[in-house]
């Protein structure tokens, strides 16, 4: 009986040791999964997404949407399809994210170039239009994705026009009068919407003609266009 008790104790000890060893192995594997080549899991995930977005930007700028496959994106990004689907449901989801991020980047650049104080409306508008054109000229892939190579983006594009018009109004300090009625507010919103839509169409024309115009000349034309429209806006 004493021998059997000793055997049970020994067996129990082995089981405890095995349990500890298994836990240690699991902890080590988890640690290796969290940190690989000195990078955390979060950093690796962010890097994969960034590469996928960059690959999407390059491919959607160069080809029609239907000519870009998930396999193309993954090959360009050097990321497996498994990781693609961790971030995006399909190509359209990727395109939406690329378009949103590039448009936000562009608006942030224009906002950063807007003077806090200006002597007149032209002095306010010219730096904005110059920044807009030069950002697009220096980043043609972004320009094409934002304005041209996004055939499935029409509804989003129309929504963005309203968003961009609202932002433009804030940047240049053009709000409807504080006590404006519905008719005055509607007129104000439509002037700004028409202005942004007009600038957009001029930029699309420039892009479709190969961006051959001198950027400063185009910025001058856009400044003149916006100035002429806003100076005739009357009532607000």
mmCIF file with all atom_site columns, C-alpha atoms in Angstrom:
data_model
loop_
_atom_site.group_PDB
_atom_site.id
_atom_site.type_symbol
_atom_site.label_atom_id
_atom_site.label_alt_id
_atom_site.label_comp_id
_atom_site.label_asym_id
_atom_site.label_entity_id
_atom_site.label_seq_id
_atom_site.pdbx_PDB_ins_code
_atom_site.Cartn_x
_atom_site.Cartn_y
_atom_site.Cartn_z
_atom_site.occupancy
_atom_site.B_iso_or_equiv
_atom_site.pdbx_formal_charge
_atom_site.auth_seq_id
_atom_site.auth_comp_id
_atom_site.auth_asym_id
_atom_site.auth_atom_id
_atom_site.pdbx_PDB_model_num
ATOM 1   C CA . UNK A 1 1   ? 0.000   0.000  0.000   1.00 0.00 ? 1   UNK A CA 1
ATOM 2   C CA . UNK A 1 2   ? 2.818   2.335  0.854   1.00 0.00 ? 2   UNK A CA 1
ATOM 3   C CA . UNK A 1 3   ? 4.376   1.613  -2.545  1.00 0.00 ? 3   UNK A CA 1
ATOM 4   C CA . UNK A 1 4   ? 1.120   2.367  -4.328  1.00 0.00 ? 4   UNK A CA 1
ATOM 5   C CA . UNK A 1 5   ? 0.733   5.633  -2.441  1.00 0.00 ? 5   UNK A CA 1
ATOM 6   C CA . UNK A 1 6   ? 4.272   6.633  -3.377  1.00 0.00 ? 6   UNK A CA 1
ATOM 7   C CA . UNK A 1 7   ? 3.543   5.735  -6.993  1.00 0.00 ? 7   UNK A CA 1
ATOM 8   C CA . UNK A 1 8   ? 0.395   7.851  -6.942  1.00 0.00 ? 8   UNK A CA 1
ATOM 9   C CA . UNK A 1 9   ? 2.300   10.779 -5.520  1.00 0.00 ? 9   UNK A CA 1
ATOM 10  C CA . UNK A 1 10  ? 5.014   10.392 -8.162  1.00 0.00 ? 10  UNK A CA 1
ATOM 11  C CA . UNK A 1 11  ? 2.431   10.166 -10.947 1.00 0.00 ? 11  UNK A CA 1
ATOM 12  C CA . UNK A 1 12  ? 0.668   13.220 -9.588  1.00 0.00 ? 12  UNK A CA 1
ATOM 13  C CA . UNK A 1 13  ? 3.962   15.074 -9.534  1.00 0.00 ? 13  UNK A CA 1
ATOM 14  C CA . UNK A 1 14  ? 4.629   14.169 -13.149 1.00 0.00 ? 14  UNK A CA 1
ATOM 15  C CA . UNK A 1 15  ? 1.142   15.429 -14.121 1.00 0.00 ? 15  UNK A CA 1
ATOM 16  C CA . UNK A 1 16  ? 1.775   18.746 -12.421 1.00 0.00 ? 16  UNK A CA 1
ATOM 17  C CA . UNK A 1 17  ? 5.135   19.064 -14.148 1.00 0.00 ? 17  UNK A CA 1
ATOM 18  C CA . UNK A 1 18  ? 3.561   18.252 -17.516 1.00 0.00 ? 18  UNK A CA 1
ATOM 19  C CA . UNK A 1 19  ? 0.876   20.853 -16.891 1.00 0.00 ? 19  UNK A CA 1
ATOM 20  C CA . UNK A 1 20  ? 3.451   23.506 -16.075 1.00 0.00 ? 20  UNK A CA 1
ATOM 21  C CA . UNK A 1 21  ? 5.509   22.627 -19.144 1.00 0.00 ? 21  UNK A CA 1
ATOM 22  C CA . UNK A 1 22  ? 2.419   22.841 -21.360 1.00 0.00 ? 22  UNK A CA 1
ATOM 23  C CA . UNK A 1 23  ? 1.498   26.218 -19.919 1.00 0.00 ? 23  UNK A CA 1
ATOM 24  C CA . UNK A 1 24  ? 5.038   27.458 -20.473 1.00 0.00 ? 24  UNK A CA 1
ATOM 25  C CA . UNK A 1 25  ? 4.995   26.254 -24.088 1.00 0.00 ? 25  UNK A CA 1
ATOM 26  C CA . UNK A 1 26  ? 1.644   27.962 -24.681 1.00 0.00 ? 26  UNK A CA 1
ATOM 27  C CA . UNK A 1 27  ? 2.894   31.187 -23.124 1.00 0.00 ? 27  UNK A CA 1
ATOM 28  C CA . UNK A 1 28  ? 6.011   31.044 -25.292 1.00 0.00 ? 28  UNK A CA 1
ATOM 29  C CA . UNK A 1 29  ? 3.978   30.468 -28.436 1.00 0.00 ? 29  UNK A CA 1
ATOM 30  C CA . UNK A 1 30  ? 1.687   33.334 -27.519 1.00 0.00 ? 30  UNK A CA 1
ATOM 31  C CA . UNK A 1 31  ? 4.673   35.566 -26.913 1.00 0.00 ? 31  UNK A CA 1
ATOM 32  C CA . UNK A 1 32  ? 6.160   34.609 -30.267 1.00 0.00 ? 32  UNK A CA 1
ATOM 33  C CA . UNK A 1 33  ? 2.801   35.411 -31.900 1.00 0.00 ? 33  UNK A CA 1
ATOM 34  C CA . UNK A 1 34  ? 2.630   38.805 -30.189 1.00 0.00 ? 34  UNK A CA 1
ATOM 35  C CA . UNK A 1 35  ? 6.214   39.736 -31.016 1.00 0.00 ? 35  UNK A CA 1
ATOM 36  C CA . UNK A 1 36  ? 7.931   38.635 -34.201 1.00 0.00 ? 36  UNK A CA 1
ATOM 37  C CA . UNK A 1 37  ? 11.230  40.042 -35.432 1.00 0.00 ? 37  UNK A CA 1
ATOM 38  C CA . UNK A 1 38  ? 10.961  42.659 -32.724 1.00 0.00 ? 38  UNK A CA 1
ATOM 39  C CA . UNK A 1 39  ? 7.516   43.903 -33.860 1.00 0.00 ? 39  UNK A CA 1
ATOM 40  C CA . UNK A 1 40  ? 4.246   43.643 -31.986 1.00 0.00 ? 40  UNK A CA 1
ATOM 41  C CA . UNK A 1 41  ? 1.197   41.958 -33.470 1.00 0.00 ? 41  UNK A CA 1
ATOM 42  C CA . UNK A 1 42  ? -0.564  45.348 -33.689 1.00 0.00 ? 42  UNK A CA 1
ATOM 43  C CA . UNK A 1 43  ? 2.348   46.811 -35.637 1.00 0.00 ? 43  UNK A CA 1
ATOM 44  C CA . UNK A 1 44  ? 2.339   43.891 -38.083 1.00 0.00 ? 44  UNK A CA 1
ATOM 45  C CA . UNK A 1 45  ? -1.420  44.170 -38.607 1.00 0.00 ? 45  UNK A CA 1
ATOM 46  C CA . UNK A 1 46  ? -1.153  47.920 -39.251 1.00 0.00 ? 46  UNK A CA 1
ATOM 47  C CA . UNK A 1 47  ? 1.738   47.369 -41.658 1.00 0.00 ? 47  UNK A CA 1
ATOM 48  C CA . UNK A 1 48  ? -0.213  44.768 -43.666 1.00 0.00 ? 48  UNK A CA 1
ATOM 49  C CA . UNK A 1 49  ? -3.213  47.084 -43.961 1.00 0.00 ? 49  UNK A CA 1
ATOM 50  C CA . UNK A 1 50  ? -1.008  49.986 -45.008 1.00 0.00 ? 50  UNK A CA 1
ATOM 51  C CA . UNK A 1 51  ? 0.588   47.849 -47.730 1.00 0.00 ? 51  UNK A CA 1
ATOM 52  C CA . UNK A 1 52  ? -2.810  46.713 -48.995 1.00 0.00 ? 52  UNK A CA 1
ATOM 53  C CA . UNK A 1 53  ? -4.102  50.285 -49.142 1.00 0.00 ? 53  UNK A CA 1
ATOM 54  C CA . UNK A 1 54  ? -0.951  51.449 -50.924 1.00 0.00 ? 54  UNK A CA 1
ATOM 55  C CA . UNK A 1 55  ? -1.230  48.593 -53.426 1.00 0.00 ? 55  UNK A CA 1
ATOM 56  C CA . UNK A 1 56  ? -4.899  49.426 -53.971 1.00 0.00 ? 56  UNK A CA 1
ATOM 57  C CA . UNK A 1 57  ? -4.042  53.065 -54.581 1.00 0.00 ? 57  UNK A CA 1
ATOM 58  C CA . UNK A 1 58  ? -1.426  52.169 -57.201 1.00 0.00 ? 58  UNK A CA 1
ATOM 59  C CA . UNK A 1 59  ? -3.612  49.615 -58.988 1.00 0.00 ? 59  UNK A CA 1
ATOM 60  C CA . UNK A 1 60  ? -6.897  51.563 -58.954 1.00 0.00 ? 60  UNK A CA 1
ATOM 61  C CA . UNK A 1 61  ? -5.013  54.601 -60.270 1.00 0.00 ? 61  UNK A CA 1
ATOM 62  C CA . UNK A 1 62  ? -3.552  52.597 -63.149 1.00 0.00 ? 62  UNK A CA 1
ATOM 63  C CA . UNK A 1 63  ? -6.476  50.343 -64.139 1.00 0.00 ? 63  UNK A CA 1
ATOM 64  C CA . UNK A 1 64  ? -10.240 50.255 -64.310 1.00 0.00 ? 64  UNK A CA 1
ATOM 65  C CA . UNK A 1 65  ? -11.898 48.818 -61.209 1.00 0.00 ? 65  UNK A CA 1
ATOM 66  C CA . UNK A 1 66  ? -12.989 45.615 -62.979 1.00 0.00 ? 66  UNK A CA 1
ATOM 67  C CA . UNK A 1 67  ? -9.406  44.976 -64.105 1.00 0.00 ? 67  UNK A CA 1
ATOM 68  C CA . UNK A 1 68  ? -8.080  44.845 -60.539 1.00 0.00 ? 68  UNK A CA 1
ATOM 69  C CA . UNK A 1 69  ? -8.433  41.566 -58.631 1.00 0.00 ? 69  UNK A CA 1
ATOM 70  C CA . UNK A 1 70  ? -7.886  40.719 -54.985 1.00 0.00 ? 70  UNK A CA 1
ATOM 71  C CA . UNK A 1 71  ? -4.995  38.531 -56.148 1.00 0.00 ? 71  UNK A CA 1
ATOM 72  C CA . UNK A 1 72  ? -3.438  41.541 -57.907 1.00 0.00 ? 72  UNK A CA 1
ATOM 73  C CA . UNK A 1 73  ? -3.664  43.622 -54.743 1.00 0.00 ? 73  UNK A CA 1
ATOM 74  C CA . UNK A 1 74  ? -2.203  40.860 -52.577 1.00 0.00 ? 74  UNK A CA 1
ATOM 75  C CA . UNK A 1 75  ? 0.656   40.250 -54.997 1.00 0.00 ? 75  UNK A CA 1
ATOM 76  C CA . UNK A 1 76  ? 1.526   43.953 -55.106 1.00 0.00 ? 76  UNK A CA 1
ATOM 77  C CA . UNK A 1 77  ? 1.312   44.249 -51.315 1.00 0.00 ? 77  UNK A CA 1
ATOM 78  C CA . UNK A 1 78  ? 3.092   40.926 -50.714 1.00 0.00 ? 78  UNK A CA 1
ATOM 79  C CA . UNK A 1 79  ? 0.253   39.922 -48.396 1.00 0.00 ? 79  UNK A CA 1
ATOM 80  C CA . UNK A 1 80  ? -1.755  36.690 -48.490 1.00 0.00 ? 80  UNK A CA 1
ATOM 81  C CA . UNK A 1 81  ? -5.479  36.664 -49.275 1.00 0.00 ? 81  UNK A CA 1
ATOM 82  C CA . UNK A 1 82  ? -6.142  35.514 -45.726 1.00 0.00 ? 82  UNK A CA 1
ATOM 83  C CA . UNK A 1 83  ? -4.845  38.834 -44.426 1.00 0.00 ? 83  UNK A CA 1
ATOM 84  C CA . UNK A 1 84  ? -6.683  40.808 -47.119 1.00 0.00 ? 84  UNK A CA 1
ATOM 85  C CA . UNK A 1 85  ? -9.992  39.495 -45.826 1.00 0.00 ? 85  UNK A CA 1
ATOM 86  C CA . UNK A 1 86  ? -9.060  40.370 -42.260 1.00 0.00 ? 86  UNK A CA 1
ATOM 87  C CA . UNK A 1 87  ? -9.281  44.015 -43.306 1.00 0.00 ? 87  UNK A CA 1
ATOM 88  C CA . UNK A 1 88  ? -11.663 44.190 -46.284 1.00 0.00 ? 88  UNK A CA 1
ATOM 89  C CA . UNK A 1 89  ? -14.746 42.278 -47.359 1.00 0.00 ? 89  UNK A CA 1
ATOM 90  C CA . UNK A 1 90  ? -14.001 42.728 -51.084 1.00 0.00 ? 90  UNK A CA 1
ATOM 91  C CA . UNK A 1 91  ? -12.392 45.024 -53.679 1.00 0.00 ? 91  UNK A CA 1
ATOM 92  C CA . UNK A 1 92  ? -15.125 47.627 -53.374 1.00 0.00 ? 92  UNK A CA 1
ATOM 93  C CA . UNK A 1 93  ? -14.534 47.881 -49.628 1.00 0.00 ? 93  UNK A CA 1
ATOM 94  C CA . UNK A 1 94  ? -10.843 48.478 -50.328 1.00 0.00 ? 94  UNK A CA 1
ATOM 95  C CA . UNK A 1 95  ? -11.624 51.110 -52.958 1.00 0.00 ? 95  UNK A CA 1
ATOM 96  C CA . UNK A 1 96  ? -13.955 52.929 -50.563 1.00 0.00 ? 96  UNK A CA 1
ATOM 97  C CA . UNK A 1 97  ? -11.268 53.055 -47.896 1.00 0.00 ? 97  UNK A CA 1
ATOM 98  C CA . UNK A 1 98  ? -8.590  54.182 -50.353 1.00 0.00 ? 98  UNK A CA 1
ATOM 99  C CA . UNK A 1 99  ? -10.885 56.899 -51.695 1.00 0.00 ? 99  UNK A CA 1
ATOM 100 C CA . UNK A 1 100 ? -11.903 58.104 -48.224 1.00 0.00 ? 100 UNK A CA 1
ATOM 101 C CA . UNK A 1 101 ? -8.338  58.219 -46.903 1.00 0.00 ? 101 UNK A CA 1
ATOM 102 C CA . UNK A 1 102 ? -6.992  60.023 -49.963 1.00 0.00 ? 102 UNK A CA 1
ATOM 103 C CA . UNK A 1 103 ? -9.830  62.557 -49.971 1.00 0.00 ? 103 UNK A CA 1
ATOM 104 C CA . UNK A 1 104 ? -9.319  63.249 -46.259 1.00 0.00 ? 104 UNK A CA 1
ATOM 105 C CA . UNK A 1 105 ? -5.585  63.687 -46.925 1.00 0.00 ? 105 UNK A CA 1
ATOM 106 C CA . UNK A 1 106 ? -6.313  66.218 -49.674 1.00 0.00 ? 106 UNK A CA 1
ATOM 107 C CA . UNK A 1 107 ? -8.776  68.237 -47.593 1.00 0.00 ? 107 UNK A CA 1
ATOM 108 C CA . UNK A 1 108 ? -6.336  68.304 -44.673 1.00 0.00 ? 108 UNK A CA 1
ATOM 109 C CA . UNK A 1 109 ? -3.626  69.659 -46.978 1.00 0.00 ? 109 UNK A CA 1
ATOM 110 C CA . UNK A 1 110 ? -5.888  72.419 -48.290 1.00 0.00 ? 110 UNK A CA 1
ATOM 111 C CA . UNK A 1 111 ? -7.016  73.302 -44.773 1.00 0.00 ? 111 UNK A CA 1
ATOM 112 C CA . UNK A 1 112 ? -3.395  73.519 -43.594 1.00 0.00 ? 112 UNK A CA 1
ATOM 113 C CA . UNK A 1 113 ? -2.610  75.979 -46.406 1.00 0.00 ? 113 UNK A CA 1
ATOM 114 C CA . UNK A 1 114 ? -5.569  78.254 -45.637 1.00 0.00 ? 114 UNK A CA 1
ATOM 115 C CA . UNK A 1 115 ? -4.398  81.548 -44.077 1.00 0.00 ? 115 UNK A CA 1
ATOM 116 C CA . UNK A 1 116 ? -5.743  82.318 -40.614 1.00 0.00 ? 116 UNK A CA 1
ATOM 117 C CA . UNK A 1 117 ? -6.023  85.938 -41.650 1.00 0.00 ? 117 UNK A CA 1
ATOM 118 C CA . UNK A 1 118 ? -6.134  87.464 -45.130 1.00 0.00 ? 118 UNK A CA 1
ATOM 119 C CA . UNK A 1 119 ? -6.488  91.017 -46.415 1.00 0.00 ? 119 UNK A CA 1
ATOM 120 C CA . UNK A 1 120 ? -9.150  90.047 -48.923 1.00 0.00 ? 120 UNK A CA 1
ATOM 121 C CA . UNK A 1 121 ? -10.946 87.111 -50.452 1.00 0.00 ? 121 UNK A CA 1
ATOM 122 C CA . UNK A 1 122 ? -8.341  86.582 -53.181 1.00 0.00 ? 122 UNK A CA 1
ATOM 123 C CA . UNK A 1 123 ? -5.528  86.439 -50.607 1.00 0.00 ? 123 UNK A CA 1
ATOM 124 C CA . UNK A 1 124 ? -7.537  83.751 -48.841 1.00 0.00 ? 124 UNK A CA 1
ATOM 125 C CA . UNK A 1 125 ? -8.436  81.703 -51.907 1.00 0.00 ? 125 UNK A CA 1
ATOM 126 C CA . UNK A 1 126 ? -5.126  81.704 -53.791 1.00 0.00 ? 126 UNK A CA 1
ATOM 127 C CA . UNK A 1 127 ? -3.118  79.667 -51.217 1.00 0.00 ? 127 UNK A CA 1
ATOM 128 C CA . UNK A 1 128 ? -5.960  77.158 -51.007 1.00 0.00 ? 128 UNK A CA 1
ATOM 129 C CA . UNK A 1 129 ? -6.151  76.622 -54.770 1.00 0.00 ? 129 UNK A CA 1
ATOM 130 C CA . UNK A 1 130 ? -2.366  76.513 -55.068 1.00 0.00 ? 130 UNK A CA 1
ATOM 131 C CA . UNK A 1 131 ? -2.126  73.845 -52.371 1.00 0.00 ? 131 UNK A CA 1
ATOM 132 C CA . UNK A 1 132 ? -4.963  71.858 -53.961 1.00 0.00 ? 132 UNK A CA 1
ATOM 133 C CA . UNK A 1 133 ? -3.358  71.771 -57.410 1.00 0.00 ? 133 UNK A CA 1
ATOM 134 C CA . UNK A 1 134 ? 0.190   71.094 -56.230 1.00 0.00 ? 134 UNK A CA 1
ATOM 135 C CA . UNK A 1 135 ? -0.886  68.255 -53.933 1.00 0.00 ? 135 UNK A CA 1
ATOM 136 C CA . UNK A 1 136 ? -2.636  66.595 -56.867 1.00 0.00 ? 136 UNK A CA 1
ATOM 137 C CA . UNK A 1 137 ? 0.250   67.276 -59.261 1.00 0.00 ? 137 UNK A CA 1
ATOM 138 C CA . UNK A 1 138 ? 2.748   65.785 -56.816 1.00 0.00 ? 138 UNK A CA 1
ATOM 139 C CA . UNK A 1 139 ? 0.558   62.722 -56.125 1.00 0.00 ? 139 UNK A CA 1
ATOM 140 C CA . UNK A 1 140 ? -1.020  61.717 -59.461 1.00 0.00 ? 140 UNK A CA 1
ATOM 141 C CA . UNK A 1 141 ? -2.143  58.295 -58.194 1.00 0.00 ? 141 UNK A CA 1
ATOM 142 C CA . UNK A 1 142 ? -4.164  59.966 -55.452 1.00 0.00 ? 142 UNK A CA 1
ATOM 143 C CA . UNK A 1 143 ? -5.541  62.483 -57.964 1.00 0.00 ? 143 UNK A CA 1
ATOM 144 C CA . UNK A 1 144 ? -6.804  59.749 -60.290 1.00 0.00 ? 144 UNK A CA 1
ATOM 145 C CA . UNK A 1 145 ? -8.389  57.693 -57.513 1.00 0.00 ? 145 UNK A CA 1
ATOM 146 C CA . UNK A 1 146 ? -10.117 60.711 -55.971 1.00 0.00 ? 146 UNK A CA 1
ATOM 147 C CA . UNK A 1 147 ? -11.479 62.172 -59.211 1.00 0.00 ? 147 UNK A CA 1
ATOM 148 C CA . UNK A 1 148 ? -11.442 59.627 -62.047 1.00 0.00 ? 148 UNK A CA 1
ATOM 149 C CA . UNK A 1 149 ? -10.807 55.907 -61.561 1.00 0.00 ? 149 UNK A CA 1
ATOM 150 C CA . UNK A 1 150 ? -13.630 55.173 -59.161 1.00 0.00 ? 150 UNK A CA 1
ATOM 151 C CA . UNK A 1 151 ? -16.626 54.231 -61.337 1.00 0.00 ? 151 UNK A CA 1
ATOM 152 C CA . UNK A 1 152 ? -18.548 52.719 -58.436 1.00 0.00 ? 152 UNK A CA 1
ATOM 153 C CA . UNK A 1 153 ? -18.141 55.842 -56.345 1.00 0.00 ? 153 UNK A CA 1
ATOM 154 C CA . UNK A 1 154 ? -20.777 58.106 -57.909 1.00 0.00 ? 154 UNK A CA 1
ATOM 155 C CA . UNK A 1 155 ? -23.091 58.167 -54.898 1.00 0.00 ? 155 UNK A CA 1
ATOM 156 C CA . UNK A 1 156 ? -20.163 58.646 -52.558 1.00 0.00 ? 156 UNK A CA 1
ATOM 157 C CA . UNK A 1 157 ? -18.731 61.363 -54.815 1.00 0.00 ? 157 UNK A CA 1
ATOM 158 C CA . UNK A 1 158 ? -22.015 63.276 -54.700 1.00 0.00 ? 158 UNK A CA 1
ATOM 159 C CA . UNK A 1 159 ? -22.096 62.978 -50.941 1.00 0.00 ? 159 UNK A CA 1
ATOM 160 C CA . UNK A 1 160 ? -18.511 64.205 -50.732 1.00 0.00 ? 160 UNK A CA 1
ATOM 161 C CA . UNK A 1 161 ? -19.383 67.289 -52.771 1.00 0.00 ? 161 UNK A CA 1
ATOM 162 C CA . UNK A 1 162 ? -21.746 68.358 -49.980 1.00 0.00 ? 162 UNK A CA 1
ATOM 163 C CA . UNK A 1 163 ? -19.125 67.600 -47.347 1.00 0.00 ? 163 UNK A CA 1
ATOM 164 C CA . UNK A 1 164 ? -16.427 69.470 -49.270 1.00 0.00 ? 164 UNK A CA 1
ATOM 165 C CA . UNK A 1 165 ? -18.755 72.436 -49.838 1.00 0.00 ? 165 UNK A CA 1
ATOM 166 C CA . UNK A 1 166 ? -19.461 72.654 -46.121 1.00 0.00 ? 166 UNK A CA 1
ATOM 167 C CA . UNK A 1 167 ? -15.743 72.526 -45.316 1.00 0.00 ? 167 UNK A CA 1
ATOM 168 C CA . UNK A 1 168 ? -14.928 75.132 -47.962 1.00 0.00 ? 168 UNK A CA 1
ATOM 169 C CA . UNK A 1 169 ? -17.549 77.466 -46.511 1.00 0.00 ? 169 UNK A CA 1
ATOM 170 C CA . UNK A 1 170 ? -15.991 77.115 -43.060 1.00 0.00 ? 170 UNK A CA 1
ATOM 171 C CA . UNK A 1 171 ? -12.450 77.660 -44.339 1.00 0.00 ? 171 UNK A CA 1
ATOM 172 C CA . UNK A 1 172 ? -13.282 80.898 -46.123 1.00 0.00 ? 172 UNK A CA 1
ATOM 173 C CA . UNK A 1 173 ? -15.662 82.057 -43.407 1.00 0.00 ? 173 UNK A CA 1
ATOM 174 C CA . UNK A 1 174 ? -18.740 81.970 -45.594 1.00 0.00 ? 174 UNK A CA 1
ATOM 175 C CA . UNK A 1 175 ? -21.699 80.957 -43.522 1.00 0.00 ? 175 UNK A CA 1
ATOM 176 C CA . UNK A 1 176 ? -25.280 81.879 -44.079 1.00 0.00 ? 176 UNK A CA 1
ATOM 177 C CA . UNK A 1 177 ? -26.423 84.852 -42.054 1.00 0.00 ? 177 UNK A CA 1
ATOM 178 C CA . UNK A 1 178 ? -27.112 83.963 -38.434 1.00 0.00 ? 178 UNK A CA 1
ATOM 179 C CA . UNK A 1 179 ? -30.852 84.540 -38.803 1.00 0.00 ? 179 UNK A CA 1
ATOM 180 C CA . UNK A 1 180 ? -31.139 83.378 -42.408 1.00 0.00 ? 180 UNK A CA 1
ATOM 181 C CA . UNK A 1 181 ? -34.413 81.767 -43.314 1.00 0.00 ? 181 UNK A CA 1
ATOM 182 C CA . UNK A 1 182 ? -34.762 78.458 -45.191 1.00 0.00 ? 182 UNK A CA 1
ATOM 183 C CA . UNK A 1 183 ? -34.664 80.144 -48.617 1.00 0.00 ? 183 UNK A CA 1
ATOM 184 C CA . UNK A 1 184 ? -31.446 82.051 -47.823 1.00 0.00 ? 184 UNK A CA 1
ATOM 185 C CA . UNK A 1 185 ? -29.817 78.941 -46.344 1.00 0.00 ? 185 UNK A CA 1
ATOM 186 C CA . UNK A 1 186 ? -30.701 76.904 -49.416 1.00 0.00 ? 186 UNK A CA 1
ATOM 187 C CA . UNK A 1 187 ? -29.258 79.572 -51.724 1.00 0.00 ? 187 UNK A CA 1
ATOM 188 C CA . UNK A 1 188 ? -26.062 79.699 -49.666 1.00 0.00 ? 188 UNK A CA 1
ATOM 189 C CA . UNK A 1 189 ? -25.664 75.910 -49.730 1.00 0.00 ? 189 UNK A CA 1
ATOM 190 C CA . UNK A 1 190 ? -26.251 75.744 -53.479 1.00 0.00 ? 190 UNK A CA 1
ATOM 191 C CA . UNK A 1 191 ? -23.696 78.422 -54.304 1.00 0.00 ? 191 UNK A CA 1
ATOM 192 C CA . UNK A 1 192 ? -21.034 76.576 -52.313 1.00 0.00 ? 192 UNK A CA 1
ATOM 193 C CA . UNK A 1 193 ? -22.078 73.233 -53.831 1.00 0.00 ? 193 UNK A CA 1
ATOM 194 C CA . UNK A 1 194 ? -21.889 74.700 -57.334 1.00 0.00 ? 194 UNK A CA 1
ATOM 195 C CA . UNK A 1 195 ? -18.482 76.163 -56.583 1.00 0.00 ? 195 UNK A CA 1
ATOM 196 C CA . UNK A 1 196 ? -17.045 72.853 -55.357 1.00 0.00 ? 196 UNK A CA 1
ATOM 197 C CA . UNK A 1 197 ? -18.649 70.918 -58.224 1.00 0.00 ? 197 UNK A CA 1
ATOM 198 C CA . UNK A 1 198 ? -17.190 73.392 -60.716 1.00 0.00 ? 198 UNK A CA 1
ATOM 199 C CA . UNK A 1 199 ? -13.698 73.120 -59.211 1.00 0.00 ? 199 UNK A CA 1
ATOM 200 C CA . UNK A 1 200 ? -14.042 69.326 -59.306 1.00 0.00 ? 200 UNK A CA 1
ATOM 201 C CA . UNK A 1 201 ? -14.968 69.288 -63.006 1.00 0.00 ? 201 UNK A CA 1
ATOM 202 C CA . UNK A 1 202 ? -12.062 71.588 -63.882 1.00 0.00 ? 202 UNK A CA 1
ATOM 203 C CA . UNK A 1 203 ? -9.672  69.271 -62.029 1.00 0.00 ? 203 UNK A CA 1
ATOM 204 C CA . UNK A 1 204 ? -11.108 66.210 -63.790 1.00 0.00 ? 204 UNK A CA 1
ATOM 205 C CA . UNK A 1 205 ? -10.621 67.918 -67.163 1.00 0.00 ? 205 UNK A CA 1
ATOM 206 C CA . UNK A 1 206 ? -7.002  68.692 -66.199 1.00 0.00 ? 206 UNK A CA 1
ATOM 207 C CA . UNK A 1 207 ? -6.360  65.104 -65.143 1.00 0.00 ? 207 UNK A CA 1
ATOM 208 C CA . UNK A 1 208 ? -7.934  63.616 -68.252 1.00 0.00 ? 208 UNK A CA 1
ATOM 209 C CA . UNK A 1 209 ? -5.696  65.795 -70.428 1.00 0.00 ? 209 UNK A CA 1
ATOM 210 C CA . UNK A 1 210 ? -2.634  64.359 -68.747 1.00 0.00 ? 210 UNK A CA 1
ATOM 211 C CA . UNK A 1 211 ? -2.014  67.153 -66.216 1.00 0.00 ? 211 UNK A CA 1
ATOM 212 C CA . UNK A 1 212 ? -0.100  69.029 -68.907 1.00 0.00 ? 212 UNK A CA 1
ATOM 213 C CA . UNK A 1 213 ? -1.081  72.508 -67.723 1.00 0.00 ? 213 UNK A CA 1
ATOM 214 C CA . UNK A 1 214 ? 1.343   74.327 -65.465 1.00 0.00 ? 214 UNK A CA 1
ATOM 215 C CA . UNK A 1 215 ? 0.031   73.815 -61.888 1.00 0.00 ? 215 UNK A CA 1
ATOM 216 C CA . UNK A 1 216 ? 0.412   77.502 -61.027 1.00 0.00 ? 216 UNK A CA 1
ATOM 217 C CA . UNK A 1 217 ? -1.570  78.496 -64.116 1.00 0.00 ? 217 UNK A CA 1
ATOM 218 C CA . UNK A 1 218 ? -4.340  76.097 -63.142 1.00 0.00 ? 218 UNK A CA 1
ATOM 219 C CA . UNK A 1 219 ? -4.308  77.412 -59.561 1.00 0.00 ? 219 UNK A CA 1
ATOM 220 C CA . UNK A 1 220 ? -4.659  80.933 -60.962 1.00 0.00 ? 220 UNK A CA 1
ATOM 221 C CA . UNK A 1 221 ? -7.654  79.871 -63.077 1.00 0.00 ? 221 UNK A CA 1
ATOM 222 C CA . UNK A 1 222 ? -9.317  78.187 -60.100 1.00 0.00 ? 222 UNK A CA 1
ATOM 223 C CA . UNK A 1 223 ? -8.713  81.232 -57.931 1.00 0.00 ? 223 UNK A CA 1
ATOM 224 C CA . UNK A 1 224 ? -10.322 83.450 -60.576 1.00 0.00 ? 224 UNK A CA 1
ATOM 225 C CA . UNK A 1 225 ? -13.272 81.088 -60.937 1.00 0.00 ? 225 UNK A CA 1
ATOM 226 C CA . UNK A 1 226 ? -13.998 80.859 -57.215 1.00 0.00 ? 226 UNK A CA 1
ATOM 227 C CA . UNK A 1 227 ? -13.437 84.572 -56.701 1.00 0.00 ? 227 UNK A CA 1
ATOM 228 C CA . UNK A 1 228 ? -15.814 85.508 -59.519 1.00 0.00 ? 228 UNK A CA 1
ATOM 229 C CA . UNK A 1 229 ? -18.532 83.252 -58.151 1.00 0.00 ? 229 UNK A CA 1
ATOM 230 C CA . UNK A 1 230 ? -18.186 84.340 -54.550 1.00 0.00 ? 230 UNK A CA 1
ATOM 231 C CA . UNK A 1 231 ? -18.009 88.036 -55.370 1.00 0.00 ? 231 UNK A CA 1
ATOM 232 C CA . UNK A 1 232 ? -21.362 87.706 -57.155 1.00 0.00 ? 232 UNK A CA 1
ATOM 233 C CA . UNK A 1 233 ? -22.978 85.674 -54.428 1.00 0.00 ? 233 UNK A CA 1
ATOM 234 C CA . UNK A 1 234 ? -24.885 88.728 -53.129 1.00 0.00 ? 234 UNK A CA 1
ATOM 235 C CA . UNK A 1 235 ? -27.041 88.370 -50.025 1.00 0.00 ? 235 UNK A CA 1
ATOM 236 C CA . UNK A 1 236 ? -24.589 86.373 -47.846 1.00 0.00 ? 236 UNK A CA 1
#
